Structures are given as C-alpha cells and as structure tokens.
Short mmCIF file of C-alpha atoms in Angstrom, two decimals:
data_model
loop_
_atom_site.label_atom_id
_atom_site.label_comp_id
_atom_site.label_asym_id
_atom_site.label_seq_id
_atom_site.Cartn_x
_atom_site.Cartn_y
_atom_site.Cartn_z
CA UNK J 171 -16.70 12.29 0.65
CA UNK J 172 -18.12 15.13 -1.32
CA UNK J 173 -17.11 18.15 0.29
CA UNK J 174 -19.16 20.15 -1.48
CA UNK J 175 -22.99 19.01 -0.78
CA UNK J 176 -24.28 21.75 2.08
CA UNK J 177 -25.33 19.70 5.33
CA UNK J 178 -28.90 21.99 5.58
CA UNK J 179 -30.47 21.80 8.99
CA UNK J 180 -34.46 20.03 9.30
CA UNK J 181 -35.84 23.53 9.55
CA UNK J 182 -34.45 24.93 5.89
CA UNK J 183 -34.97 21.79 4.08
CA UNK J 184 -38.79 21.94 5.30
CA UNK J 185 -38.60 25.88 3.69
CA UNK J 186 -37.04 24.11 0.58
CA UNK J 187 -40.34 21.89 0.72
CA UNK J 188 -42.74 24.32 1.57
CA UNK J 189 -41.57 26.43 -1.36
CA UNK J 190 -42.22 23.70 -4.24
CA UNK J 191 -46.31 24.53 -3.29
CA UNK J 192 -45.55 27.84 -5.36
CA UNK J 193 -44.73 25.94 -8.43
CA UNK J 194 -47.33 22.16 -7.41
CA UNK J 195 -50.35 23.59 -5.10
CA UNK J 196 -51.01 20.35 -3.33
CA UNK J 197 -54.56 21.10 -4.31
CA UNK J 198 -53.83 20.46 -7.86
CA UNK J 199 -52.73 17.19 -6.65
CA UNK J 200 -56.58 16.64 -6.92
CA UNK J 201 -57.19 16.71 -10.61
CA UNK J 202 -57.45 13.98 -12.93
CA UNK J 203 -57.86 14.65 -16.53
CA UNK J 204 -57.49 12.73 -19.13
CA UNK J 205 -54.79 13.42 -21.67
CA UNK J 206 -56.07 14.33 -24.88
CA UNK J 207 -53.70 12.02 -27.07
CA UNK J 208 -53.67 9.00 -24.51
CA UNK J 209 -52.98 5.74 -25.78
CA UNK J 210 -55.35 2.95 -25.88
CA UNK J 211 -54.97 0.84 -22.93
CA UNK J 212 -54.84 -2.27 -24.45
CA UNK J 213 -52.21 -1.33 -26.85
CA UNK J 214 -50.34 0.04 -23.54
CA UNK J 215 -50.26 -3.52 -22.28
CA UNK J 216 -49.49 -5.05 -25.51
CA UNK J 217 -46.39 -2.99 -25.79
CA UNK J 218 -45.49 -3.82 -22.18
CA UNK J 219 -45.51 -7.50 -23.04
CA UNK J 220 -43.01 -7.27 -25.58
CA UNK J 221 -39.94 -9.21 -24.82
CA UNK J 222 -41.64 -11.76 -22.45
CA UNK J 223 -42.59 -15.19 -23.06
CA UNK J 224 -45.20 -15.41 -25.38
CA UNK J 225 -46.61 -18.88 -24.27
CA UNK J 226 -47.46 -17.10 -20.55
CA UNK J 227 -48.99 -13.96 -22.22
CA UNK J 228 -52.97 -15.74 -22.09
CA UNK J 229 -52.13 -16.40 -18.68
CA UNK J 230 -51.12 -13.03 -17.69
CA UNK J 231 -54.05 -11.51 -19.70
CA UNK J 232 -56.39 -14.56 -17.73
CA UNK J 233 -54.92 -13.03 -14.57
CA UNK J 234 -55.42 -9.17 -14.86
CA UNK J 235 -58.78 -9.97 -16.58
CA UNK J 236 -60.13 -11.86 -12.74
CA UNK J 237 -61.36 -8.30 -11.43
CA UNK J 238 -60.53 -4.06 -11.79
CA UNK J 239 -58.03 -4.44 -9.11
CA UNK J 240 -55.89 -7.49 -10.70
CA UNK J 241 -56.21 -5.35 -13.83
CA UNK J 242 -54.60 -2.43 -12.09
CA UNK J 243 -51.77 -4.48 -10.59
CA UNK J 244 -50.88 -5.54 -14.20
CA UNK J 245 -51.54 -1.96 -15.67
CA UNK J 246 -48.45 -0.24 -14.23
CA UNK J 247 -47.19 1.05 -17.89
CA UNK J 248 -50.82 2.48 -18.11
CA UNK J 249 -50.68 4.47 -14.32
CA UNK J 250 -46.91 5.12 -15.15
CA UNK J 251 -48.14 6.86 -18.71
CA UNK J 252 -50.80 8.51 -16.92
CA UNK J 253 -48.73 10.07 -14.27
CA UNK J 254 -46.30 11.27 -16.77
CA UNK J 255 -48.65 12.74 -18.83
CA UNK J 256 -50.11 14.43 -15.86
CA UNK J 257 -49.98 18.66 -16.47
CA UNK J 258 -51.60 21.31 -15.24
CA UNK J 259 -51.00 24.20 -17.75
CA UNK J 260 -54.07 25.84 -17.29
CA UNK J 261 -53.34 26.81 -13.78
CA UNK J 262 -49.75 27.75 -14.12
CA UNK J 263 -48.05 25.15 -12.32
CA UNK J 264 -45.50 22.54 -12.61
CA UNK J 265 -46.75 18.62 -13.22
CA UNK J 266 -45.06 17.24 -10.25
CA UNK J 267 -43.78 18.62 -7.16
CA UNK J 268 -39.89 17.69 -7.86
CA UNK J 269 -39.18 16.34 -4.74
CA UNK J 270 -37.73 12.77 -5.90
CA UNK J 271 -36.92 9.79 -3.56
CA UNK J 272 -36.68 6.24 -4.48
CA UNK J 273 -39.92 5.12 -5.70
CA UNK J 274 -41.51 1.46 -5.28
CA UNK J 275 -42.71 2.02 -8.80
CA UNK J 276 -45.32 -0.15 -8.35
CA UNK J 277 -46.77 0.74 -4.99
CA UNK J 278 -50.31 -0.99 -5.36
CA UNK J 279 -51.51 -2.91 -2.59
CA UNK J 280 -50.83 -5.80 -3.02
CA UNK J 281 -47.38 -5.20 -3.11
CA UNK J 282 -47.09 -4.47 0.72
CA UNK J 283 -47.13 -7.28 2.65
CA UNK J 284 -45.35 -9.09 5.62
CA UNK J 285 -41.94 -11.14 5.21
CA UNK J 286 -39.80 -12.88 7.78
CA UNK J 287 -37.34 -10.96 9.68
CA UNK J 288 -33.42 -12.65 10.25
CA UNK J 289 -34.93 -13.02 13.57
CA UNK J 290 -38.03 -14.56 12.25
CA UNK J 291 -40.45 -11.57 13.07
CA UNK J 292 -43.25 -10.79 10.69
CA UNK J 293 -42.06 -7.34 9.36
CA UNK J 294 -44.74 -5.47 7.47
CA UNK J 295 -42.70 -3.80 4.27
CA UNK J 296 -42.95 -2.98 0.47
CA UNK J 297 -42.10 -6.52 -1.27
CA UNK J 298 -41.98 -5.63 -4.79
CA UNK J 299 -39.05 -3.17 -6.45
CA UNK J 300 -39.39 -4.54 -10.58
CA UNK J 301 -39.95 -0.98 -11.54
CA UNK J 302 -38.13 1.15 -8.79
CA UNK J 303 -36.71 4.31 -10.14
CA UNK J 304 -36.17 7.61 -8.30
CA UNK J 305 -39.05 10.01 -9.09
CA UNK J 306 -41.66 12.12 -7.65
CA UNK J 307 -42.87 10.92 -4.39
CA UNK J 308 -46.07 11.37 -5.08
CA UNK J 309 -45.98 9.08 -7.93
CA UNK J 310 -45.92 6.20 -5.22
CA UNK J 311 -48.85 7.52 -3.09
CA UNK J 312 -51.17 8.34 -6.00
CA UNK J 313 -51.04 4.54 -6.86
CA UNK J 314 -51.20 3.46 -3.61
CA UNK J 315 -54.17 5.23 -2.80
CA UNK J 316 -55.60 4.46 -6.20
CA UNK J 317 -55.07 0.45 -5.26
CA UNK J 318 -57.31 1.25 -2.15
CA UNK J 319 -60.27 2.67 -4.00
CA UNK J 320 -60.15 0.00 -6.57
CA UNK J 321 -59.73 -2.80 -3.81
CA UNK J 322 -62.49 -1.23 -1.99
CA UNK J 323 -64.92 -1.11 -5.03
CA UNK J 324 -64.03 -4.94 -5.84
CA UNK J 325 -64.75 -5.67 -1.90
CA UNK J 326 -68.52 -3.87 -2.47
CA UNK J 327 -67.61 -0.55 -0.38
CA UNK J 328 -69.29 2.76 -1.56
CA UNK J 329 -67.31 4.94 -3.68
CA UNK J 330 -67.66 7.72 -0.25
CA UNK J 331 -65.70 5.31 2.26
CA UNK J 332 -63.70 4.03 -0.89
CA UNK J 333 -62.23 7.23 -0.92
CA UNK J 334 -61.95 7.39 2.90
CA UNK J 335 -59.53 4.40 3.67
CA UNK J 336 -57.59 6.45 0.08
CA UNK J 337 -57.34 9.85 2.64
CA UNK J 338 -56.55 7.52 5.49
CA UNK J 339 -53.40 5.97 3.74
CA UNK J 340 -52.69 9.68 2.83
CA UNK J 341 -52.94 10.99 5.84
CA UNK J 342 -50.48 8.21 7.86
CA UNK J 343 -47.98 8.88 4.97
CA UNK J 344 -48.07 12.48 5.40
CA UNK J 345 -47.66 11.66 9.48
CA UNK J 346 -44.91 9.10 8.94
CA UNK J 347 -42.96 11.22 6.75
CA UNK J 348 -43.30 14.40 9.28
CA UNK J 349 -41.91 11.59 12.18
CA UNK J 350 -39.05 10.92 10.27
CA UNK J 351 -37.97 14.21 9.48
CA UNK J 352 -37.65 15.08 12.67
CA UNK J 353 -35.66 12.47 14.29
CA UNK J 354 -32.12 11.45 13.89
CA UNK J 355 -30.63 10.22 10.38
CA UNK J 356 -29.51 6.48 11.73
CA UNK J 357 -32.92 6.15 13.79
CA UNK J 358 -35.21 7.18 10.90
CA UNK J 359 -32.97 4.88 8.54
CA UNK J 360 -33.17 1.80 10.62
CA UNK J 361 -36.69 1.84 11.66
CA UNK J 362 -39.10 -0.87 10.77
CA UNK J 363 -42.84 -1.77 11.18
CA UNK J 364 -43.26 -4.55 13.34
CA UNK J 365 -46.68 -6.68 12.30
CA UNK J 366 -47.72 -8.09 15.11
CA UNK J 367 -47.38 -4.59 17.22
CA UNK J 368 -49.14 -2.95 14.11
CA UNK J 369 -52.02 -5.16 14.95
CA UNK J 370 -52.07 -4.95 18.59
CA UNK J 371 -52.68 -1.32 17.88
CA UNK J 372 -55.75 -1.92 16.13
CA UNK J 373 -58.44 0.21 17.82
CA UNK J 374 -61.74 -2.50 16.81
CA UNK J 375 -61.51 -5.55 18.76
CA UNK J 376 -62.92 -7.78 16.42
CA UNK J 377 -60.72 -6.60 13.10
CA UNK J 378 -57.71 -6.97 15.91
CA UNK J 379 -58.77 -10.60 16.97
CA UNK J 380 -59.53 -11.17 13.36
CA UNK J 381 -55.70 -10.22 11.48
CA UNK J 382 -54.26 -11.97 14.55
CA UNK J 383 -55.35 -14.97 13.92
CA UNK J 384 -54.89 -14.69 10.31
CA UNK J 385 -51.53 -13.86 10.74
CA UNK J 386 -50.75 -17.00 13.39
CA UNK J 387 -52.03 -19.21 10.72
CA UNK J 388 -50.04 -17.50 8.48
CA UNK J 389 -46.83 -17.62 10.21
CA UNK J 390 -47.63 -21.16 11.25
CA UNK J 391 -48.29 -22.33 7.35
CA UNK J 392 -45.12 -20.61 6.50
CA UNK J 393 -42.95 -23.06 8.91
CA UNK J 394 -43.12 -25.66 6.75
CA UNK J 395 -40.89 -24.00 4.71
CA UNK J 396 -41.99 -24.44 1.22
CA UNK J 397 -42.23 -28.17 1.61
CA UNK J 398 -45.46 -28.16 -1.09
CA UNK J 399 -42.85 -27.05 -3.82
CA UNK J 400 -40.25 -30.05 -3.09
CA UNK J 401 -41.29 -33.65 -4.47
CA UNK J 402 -41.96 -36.05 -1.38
CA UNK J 403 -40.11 -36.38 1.71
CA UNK J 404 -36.43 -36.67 1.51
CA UNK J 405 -36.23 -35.74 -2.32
CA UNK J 406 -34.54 -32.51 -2.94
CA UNK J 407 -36.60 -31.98 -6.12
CA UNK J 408 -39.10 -29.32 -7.37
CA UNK J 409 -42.53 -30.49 -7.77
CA UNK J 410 -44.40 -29.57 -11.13
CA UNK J 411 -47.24 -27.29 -10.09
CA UNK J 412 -48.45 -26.16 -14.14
CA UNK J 413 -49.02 -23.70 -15.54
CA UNK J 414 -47.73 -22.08 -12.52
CA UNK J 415 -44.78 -24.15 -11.64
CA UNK J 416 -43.08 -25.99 -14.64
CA UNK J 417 -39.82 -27.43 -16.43
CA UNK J 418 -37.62 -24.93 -18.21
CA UNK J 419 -36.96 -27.37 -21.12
CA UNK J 420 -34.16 -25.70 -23.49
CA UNK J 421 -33.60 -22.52 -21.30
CA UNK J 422 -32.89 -24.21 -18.09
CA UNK J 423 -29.22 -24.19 -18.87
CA UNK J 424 -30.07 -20.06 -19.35
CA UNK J 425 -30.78 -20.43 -15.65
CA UNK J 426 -27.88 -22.80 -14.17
CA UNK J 427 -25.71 -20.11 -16.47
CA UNK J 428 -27.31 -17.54 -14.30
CA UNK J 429 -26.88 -19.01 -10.79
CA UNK J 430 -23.46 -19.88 -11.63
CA UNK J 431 -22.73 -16.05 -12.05
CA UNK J 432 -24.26 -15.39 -9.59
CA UNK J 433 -22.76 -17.42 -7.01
CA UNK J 434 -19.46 -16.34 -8.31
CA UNK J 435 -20.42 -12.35 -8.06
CA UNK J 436 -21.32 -12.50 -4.34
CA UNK J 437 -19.34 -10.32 -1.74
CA UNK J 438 -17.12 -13.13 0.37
CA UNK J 439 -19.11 -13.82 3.01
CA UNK J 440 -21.63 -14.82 1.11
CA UNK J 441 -20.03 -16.45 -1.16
CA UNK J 442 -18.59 -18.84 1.58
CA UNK J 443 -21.88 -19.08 3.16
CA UNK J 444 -23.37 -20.22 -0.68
CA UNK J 445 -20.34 -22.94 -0.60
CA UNK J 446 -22.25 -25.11 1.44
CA UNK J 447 -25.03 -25.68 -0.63
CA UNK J 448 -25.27 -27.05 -4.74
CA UNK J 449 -27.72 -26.38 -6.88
CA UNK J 450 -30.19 -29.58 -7.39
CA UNK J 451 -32.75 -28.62 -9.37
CA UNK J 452 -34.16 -25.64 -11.69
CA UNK J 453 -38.18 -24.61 -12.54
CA UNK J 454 -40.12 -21.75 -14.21
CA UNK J 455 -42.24 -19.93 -11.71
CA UNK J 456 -45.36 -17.80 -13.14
CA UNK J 457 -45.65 -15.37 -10.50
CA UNK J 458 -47.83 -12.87 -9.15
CA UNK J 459 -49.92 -10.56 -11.91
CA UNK J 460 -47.77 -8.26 -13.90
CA UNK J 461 -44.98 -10.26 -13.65
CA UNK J 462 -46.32 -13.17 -15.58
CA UNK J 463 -44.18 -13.54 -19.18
CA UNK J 464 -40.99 -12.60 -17.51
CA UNK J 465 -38.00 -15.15 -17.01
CA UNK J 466 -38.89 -16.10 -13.91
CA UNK J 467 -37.18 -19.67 -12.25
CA UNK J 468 -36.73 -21.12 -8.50
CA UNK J 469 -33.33 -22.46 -7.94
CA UNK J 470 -33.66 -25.48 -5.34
CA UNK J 471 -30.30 -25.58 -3.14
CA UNK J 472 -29.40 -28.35 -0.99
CA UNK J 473 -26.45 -28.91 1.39
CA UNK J 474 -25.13 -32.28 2.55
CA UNK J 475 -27.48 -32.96 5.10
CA UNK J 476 -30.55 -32.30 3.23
CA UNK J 477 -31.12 -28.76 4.23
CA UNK J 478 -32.70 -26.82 1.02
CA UNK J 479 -32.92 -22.80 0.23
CA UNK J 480 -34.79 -21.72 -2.69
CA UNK J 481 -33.78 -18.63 -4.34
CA UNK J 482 -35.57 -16.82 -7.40
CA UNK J 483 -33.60 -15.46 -10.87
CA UNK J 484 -36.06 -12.85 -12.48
CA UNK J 485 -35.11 -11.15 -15.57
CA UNK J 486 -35.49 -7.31 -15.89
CA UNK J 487 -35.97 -4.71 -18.50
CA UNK J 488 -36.04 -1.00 -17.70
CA UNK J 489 -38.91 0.42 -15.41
CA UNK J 490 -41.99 1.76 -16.95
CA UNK J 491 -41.39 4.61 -15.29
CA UNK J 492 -38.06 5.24 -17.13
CA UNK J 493 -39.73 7.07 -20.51
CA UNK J 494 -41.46 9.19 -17.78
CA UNK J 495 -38.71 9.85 -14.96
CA UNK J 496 -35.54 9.63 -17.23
CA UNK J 497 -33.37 5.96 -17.12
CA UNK J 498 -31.70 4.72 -14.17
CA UNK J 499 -28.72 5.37 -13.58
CA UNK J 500 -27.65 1.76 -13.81
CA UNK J 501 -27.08 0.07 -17.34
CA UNK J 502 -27.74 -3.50 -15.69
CA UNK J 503 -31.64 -3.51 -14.66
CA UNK J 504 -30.91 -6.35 -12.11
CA UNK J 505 -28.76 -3.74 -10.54
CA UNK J 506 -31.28 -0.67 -10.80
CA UNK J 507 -34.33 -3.36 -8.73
CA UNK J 508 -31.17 -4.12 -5.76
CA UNK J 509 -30.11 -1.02 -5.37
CA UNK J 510 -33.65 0.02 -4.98
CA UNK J 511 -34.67 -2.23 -2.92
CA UNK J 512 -31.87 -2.28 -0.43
CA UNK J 513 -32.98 1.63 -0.13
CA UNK J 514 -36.31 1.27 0.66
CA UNK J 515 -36.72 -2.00 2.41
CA UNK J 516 -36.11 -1.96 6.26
CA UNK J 517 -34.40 -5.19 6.28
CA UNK J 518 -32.92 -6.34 2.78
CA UNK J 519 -32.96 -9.88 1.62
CA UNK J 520 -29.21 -11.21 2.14
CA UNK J 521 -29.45 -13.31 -0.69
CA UNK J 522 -29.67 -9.92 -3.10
CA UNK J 523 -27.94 -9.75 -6.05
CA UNK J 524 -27.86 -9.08 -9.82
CA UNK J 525 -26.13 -11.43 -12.85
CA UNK J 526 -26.50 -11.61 -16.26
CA UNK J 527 -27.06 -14.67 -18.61
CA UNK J 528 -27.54 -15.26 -22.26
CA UNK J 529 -27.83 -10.99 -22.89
CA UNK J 530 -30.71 -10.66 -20.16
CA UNK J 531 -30.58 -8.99 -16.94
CA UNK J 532 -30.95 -10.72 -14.06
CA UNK J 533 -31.95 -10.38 -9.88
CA UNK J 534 -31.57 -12.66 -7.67
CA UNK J 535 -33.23 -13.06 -3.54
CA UNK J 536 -34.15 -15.69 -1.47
CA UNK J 537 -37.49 -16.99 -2.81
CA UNK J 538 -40.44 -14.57 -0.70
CA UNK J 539 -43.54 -16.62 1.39
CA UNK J 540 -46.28 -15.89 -0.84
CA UNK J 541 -48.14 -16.35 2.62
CA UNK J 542 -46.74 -13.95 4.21
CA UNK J 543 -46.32 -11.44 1.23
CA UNK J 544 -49.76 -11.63 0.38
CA UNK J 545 -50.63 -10.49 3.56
CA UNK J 546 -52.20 -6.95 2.56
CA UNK J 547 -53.98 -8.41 -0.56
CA UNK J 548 -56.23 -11.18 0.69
CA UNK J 549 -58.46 -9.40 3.23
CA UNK J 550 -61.87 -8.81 4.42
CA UNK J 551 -63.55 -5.10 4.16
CA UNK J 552 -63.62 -4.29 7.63
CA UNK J 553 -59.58 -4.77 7.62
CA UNK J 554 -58.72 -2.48 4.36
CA UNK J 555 -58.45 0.81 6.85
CA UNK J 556 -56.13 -1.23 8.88
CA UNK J 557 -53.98 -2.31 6.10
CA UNK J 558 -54.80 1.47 4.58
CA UNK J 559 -53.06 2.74 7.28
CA UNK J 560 -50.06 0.24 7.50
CA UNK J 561 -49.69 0.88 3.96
CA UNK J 562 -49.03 4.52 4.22
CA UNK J 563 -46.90 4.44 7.20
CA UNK J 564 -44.57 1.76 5.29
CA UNK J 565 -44.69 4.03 2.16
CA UNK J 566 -43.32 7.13 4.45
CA UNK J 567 -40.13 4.97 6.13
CA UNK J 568 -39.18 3.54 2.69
CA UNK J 569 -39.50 7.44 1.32
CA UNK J 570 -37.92 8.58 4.27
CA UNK J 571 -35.24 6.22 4.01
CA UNK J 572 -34.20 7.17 0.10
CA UNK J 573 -35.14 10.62 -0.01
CA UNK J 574 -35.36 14.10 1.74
CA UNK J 575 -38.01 13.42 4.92
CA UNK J 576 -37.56 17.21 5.79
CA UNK J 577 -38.38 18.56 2.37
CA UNK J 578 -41.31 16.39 1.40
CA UNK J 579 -42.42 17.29 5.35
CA UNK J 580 -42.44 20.57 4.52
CA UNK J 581 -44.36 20.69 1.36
CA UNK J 582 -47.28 18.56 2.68
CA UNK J 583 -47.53 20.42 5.36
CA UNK J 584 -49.72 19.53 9.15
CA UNK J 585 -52.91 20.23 7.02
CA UNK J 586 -54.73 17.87 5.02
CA UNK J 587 -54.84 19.74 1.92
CA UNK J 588 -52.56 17.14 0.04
CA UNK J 589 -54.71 14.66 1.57
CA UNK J 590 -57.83 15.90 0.35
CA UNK J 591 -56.13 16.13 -3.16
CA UNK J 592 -54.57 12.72 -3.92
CA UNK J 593 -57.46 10.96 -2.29
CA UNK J 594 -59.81 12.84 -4.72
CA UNK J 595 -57.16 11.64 -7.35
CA UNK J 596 -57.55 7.90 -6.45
CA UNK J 597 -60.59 7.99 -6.79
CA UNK J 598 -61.53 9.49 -10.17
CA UNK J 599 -58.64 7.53 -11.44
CA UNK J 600 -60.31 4.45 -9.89
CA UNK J 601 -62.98 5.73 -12.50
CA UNK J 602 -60.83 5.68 -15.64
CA UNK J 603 -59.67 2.06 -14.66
CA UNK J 604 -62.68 0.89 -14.41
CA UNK J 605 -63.18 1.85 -18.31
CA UNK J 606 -60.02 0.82 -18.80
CA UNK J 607 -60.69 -2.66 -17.62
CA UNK J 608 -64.33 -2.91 -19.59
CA UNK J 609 -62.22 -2.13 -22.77
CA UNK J 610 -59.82 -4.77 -21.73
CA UNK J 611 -62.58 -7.44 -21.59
CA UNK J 612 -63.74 -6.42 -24.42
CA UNK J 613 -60.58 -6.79 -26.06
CA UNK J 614 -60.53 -10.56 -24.71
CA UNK J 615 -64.21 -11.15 -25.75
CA UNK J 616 -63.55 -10.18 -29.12
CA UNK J 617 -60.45 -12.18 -30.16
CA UNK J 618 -58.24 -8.99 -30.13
CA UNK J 619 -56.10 -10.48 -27.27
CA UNK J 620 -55.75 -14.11 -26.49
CA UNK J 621 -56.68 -14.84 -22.15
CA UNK J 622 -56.36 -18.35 -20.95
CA UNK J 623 -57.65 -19.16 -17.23
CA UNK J 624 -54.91 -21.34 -15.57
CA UNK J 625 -56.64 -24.55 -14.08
CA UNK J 626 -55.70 -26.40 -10.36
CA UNK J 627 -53.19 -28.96 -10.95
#
C-alpha cells in the first residue's frame, strides 16, 4: 500500500484537468501540420516490417494496398510518428495534454468489435492491445476518429458528414468519460457495453432492424465454433486454409516450445483447468492487416472426449508508440500487450498470458471470432454513426478504467470545443493519408516494394 499517493476527491482532480488547457488549448487539438523533416511513409513501413517474416511481407503490403482505410490500419508506425511529432511552438503550448491512461495504441476501427462474454453475451469492446502503452489519451481518440473519416470516405460519404460521425465519436467519448468520473471507482471499473442493448437503443428503425439481424447471424455463425478451421468431422486437426492458414514447417517446434511454457507459467487454476486438454496440432495464422509478418500460430487443443479450444501464440516487439511515449515498463512485450489489455478490456480473455520461445516474446488468448470481432469493420454507411458512437463510448470505459476519469473530465470540459478540434484533426489527417496511400501504390507499381494479392483456397 503506498501510503504516500494523496486520495484527491472528483472535484480537484477535474481542477487538475481543467488546468492542463493552460499549457494544451483543446482548440489546438485542431491543427494538423505536417512536420517539416517527416519521414517518407513508405520507408516508415519498411522499417516497421523489420523482424517479421519476410515470405508474408507481399501479403501484408497486398492487404494495406485493398483501400485508404486498410492502409491506415497497417500504418500505425506512420500515425504513431505523426502524433509524436505533433508541436505547437508557435502558439506557446505544450504538444500533448499530459494526461496519460492506458492507450489501445491502435484504436482504429476496426479494432472495436464484439466478442463473447463467459456468459455468452455479445460484449462490444476494444479487441486489439499489440501496441498498448500508457500515453496521452488523446493519442487514442485522434486515431479513432481519424479511422471514421477514412472509413467514411472509402464508404462514398462527403468529407462534411465524414467529419460528423468523427465529432460524434468525440462527443460520446467526452460524455462517457464525464459518466465515469462521477460514479463510484468499482462501478466505473466493472462496467461493460452490452451489444445487443447498444442496438436496441438505436434511434432509426431500419439501421436498428438492420445490425440486429446482422448480429443474430453473426452470433448464430459463431456457434459452430470454428468448425471451418478443423479437418472433417471427428478429426481434431487444423485444416490448411493458404496463404492465410498454413504449416509451420521448421518453426513449429518454436511454437510447441512456446505452448509448453506457457502451459507451465499459468496461475493454478488454470493450469489445472489446461490439464485436461493436449495439444494436437500447430498452424501459422496470417491475421488481420498490420499484423501480417508477425509469428502468428493457432494451437488446436483437444481433451479426451473430443472437445477442442484453440488458442493463438503471437510474437511481440515493442509498441510503435514506445520511441514516442518512452518504453514500457515491462522488458517482456508479451507482458506489456496483457497487462494492457486486462486494463482496458471489460472482461479479459481467461486464457491470457505471456511466454517466451527461441529469444521472441510471446502472448497468448483464446483464439477471438473473427465474426464477431469484425463486427465494427464490415458495415453499411447508414450504420457508421451507430458504430461512431459505440466506438467512443467503449474508448471512454477502457480510458476510464486505466486512467484518471476525473482529470481528463475536467480538461474536456461540457463544451464541445475538444470536439470541434480533434474532429477537424481527423479529418485533415484523413487528407495526408490519402497521399500517403497514393505514394504507397506507387511504391508497389513501381517495383520499390513487392505486394502479392492472396487468392481463395
């Protein structure tokens, strides 16, 4: 117990808050400029790749290459440079507000989706922590709400209600975080966002009937387990889904090594609960966009009976947010993306945990529905305010939850000044992706960086 931390009421930590405007105006939230010395995106994304399996780079390239908005969800390293970089010398201030909390680190879109509650609810929460660090909270929210303009742009939307749905995700973080603040510690850290109430809240009718019933097929898809990865009925054996899915040839023993550790690293009752299943069967999984390149495999469990339980092993490297917010404070990376998720995420995998094989990092957690994770990323126009909306009230709890409610209450204030700002932010920055991306193609076109389109298998 440290003794000597001051317990400061709601009320002064919103003063603390309210004071950082002095040295951030939430109006210079609003500017984006570019830095005068920026790097050149593609070498960004080059240096990002380092480390990862070369083989999957064309792939990952293919991937981000699709539209702006995959592009941005494999740009991190470029937003996370960008936001660093950010500075406002000519008006005095500071570059950030410095008021940290936990960060997602990656807080696009399409990395808020539903997952499957112990109780089997569809909970609407953040679902990706690879780059979680603590940092400025507004770190988060500027790349959520840049996600939004750029999804909205890709949908057809006008750059006027592009920014719109931005200010609307702004505005129910800004709410969210103000809710929070003001009610008990316990309450505010066990809250969650139920989906199907989120939707039954949904003012249009037909956007409301429509998510529904997306969601029920959803949910209903997803109780087959994830039967279309296991080889035929009765066979407790992964099924070869290339370039996606695949045989780890001379590094599956990397991954066994890994499991192994695992298993043997787990608190007890987990550990006893692991006991009655074996490990059957090891595969490479190519997942999502940004992720593609890293050591990624599904570990296929069975128990006696017959009964299977995938987990994932994902190897980490530092955050690409750590040359801009300082390292974690973790030397094992699998550690740093656990701890951060059990902060932010309403109802942590049980399956979490962290290992080390062959000197790379390691996470481990029960293998995610990419159904049901997908959820905010696969959508039709008229639903991105819905999901804008979701997205920012998830955003607040997880803040909320890690960091100071009270404090970052108090600087953004019952006004929408900050609002305004960071939705004006999105989308000029939606602006400098967009060149971004055309130099990126370019790049491809030209031979400078290999792309290779993955086809159906």
């Amino acid at each position: 117990m440290n003794a000597t931390r001051p317990l400061l009421c709601v009320a002064d930590r919103k003063s603390a808050g309210h004071a950082r405007r002095a040295l951030m105006p939430r109006g210079a939230h609003g500017e984006w400029v570019r830095p005068p010395h920026r790097a050149d995106p593609v070498a960004v994304i080059r240096a990002a790749e380092a480390g990862r399996i070369e083989a999957l780079l064309p792939l990952r390239r293919a991937r981000m290459a699709t539209d702006a908005f995959a592009f941005l969800r494999g740009a991190a390293a470029i937003m996370a440079a960008d936001l660093g970089a950010a500075c406002n010398a000519d008006l005095g201030t500071a570059s950030n507000s410095g008021l940290h909390t936990q960060l997602s680190g990656d807080a696009h879109l399409a990395n808020f989706g539903a997952r499957a509650g112990q109780l089997g609810d569809a909970l609407f929460d953040i679902v990706d922590f690879d780059e979680t660090l603590p940092g400025p909270f507004e770190w988060d929210v500027k790349r959520l709400a840049a996600s939004l303009v750029v999804a909205g742009q890709v949908q057809g939307l006008p750059d006027k209600a592009c920014r719109a749905v931005a200010r609307r995700m702004v505005h129910a973080y800004r709410r969210e975080m103000m809710e929070r603040a003001m009610v008990p510690p316990l309450e505010a850290w066990q809250s969650r966002i139920m989906l199907e109430s989120a939707i039954a809240e949904i003012g249009d009718r037909d956007v409301r009937k429509l998510e529904r019933q997306r969601l029920a097929n959803i949910v209903e898809d997803g109780r087959a387990g994830f039967r279309r990865l296991i080889a035929g009925p009765g066979t407790l054996r992964l099924r070869e889904r290339p370039p996606s899915l695949f045989r780890l040839g001379p590094q599956e023993q990397t991954a066994h090594r890994a499991f192994e550790a695992y298993e043997q690293g787990l608190a007890e009752e987990r550990r006893i609960l692991m006991q009655r299943y074996r490990l059957v069967d090891v595969a490479f999984k190519a997942v999502g966009v940004g992720s593609v390149g890293l050591f990624c495999a599904i570990g296929l469990y069975g128990s006696a009976d017959g009964d299977s339980l995938l987990l994932q092993l994902k190897a980490m490297s530092k955050s690409v947010l750590a040359e801009f917010a300082g390292r974690s404070a973790y030397a094992h990376d699998g550690q740093r993306v656990v701890t951060g998720q059990r902060l932010l995420q309403a109802e942590p995998d049980q399956f979490l945990g962290w290992t080390q094989s062959g000197g790379q990092d390691f996470y481990v957690r029960q293998l995610k529905d990419p159904r049901l994770a997908a959820v905010a990323s696969k959508f039709e126009a008229k639903s991105l305010p819905f999901y804008a909306d979701l997205c920012g009230r998830t955003l607040g709890r997880a803040h909320a939850r890690a960091g100071d409610a009270a404090m970052i209450s108090g600087y953004l204030g019952e006004g929408s000044r900050f609002d305004d700002a960071v939705s004006a932010w999105a989308l000029a920055y939606a602006g400098q992706n967009a060149c971004d991306f055309r130099r990126f193609r370019q790049a491809i076109a030209d031979g400078e960086i290999a792309a290779e389109m993955e086809t159906s298998a």
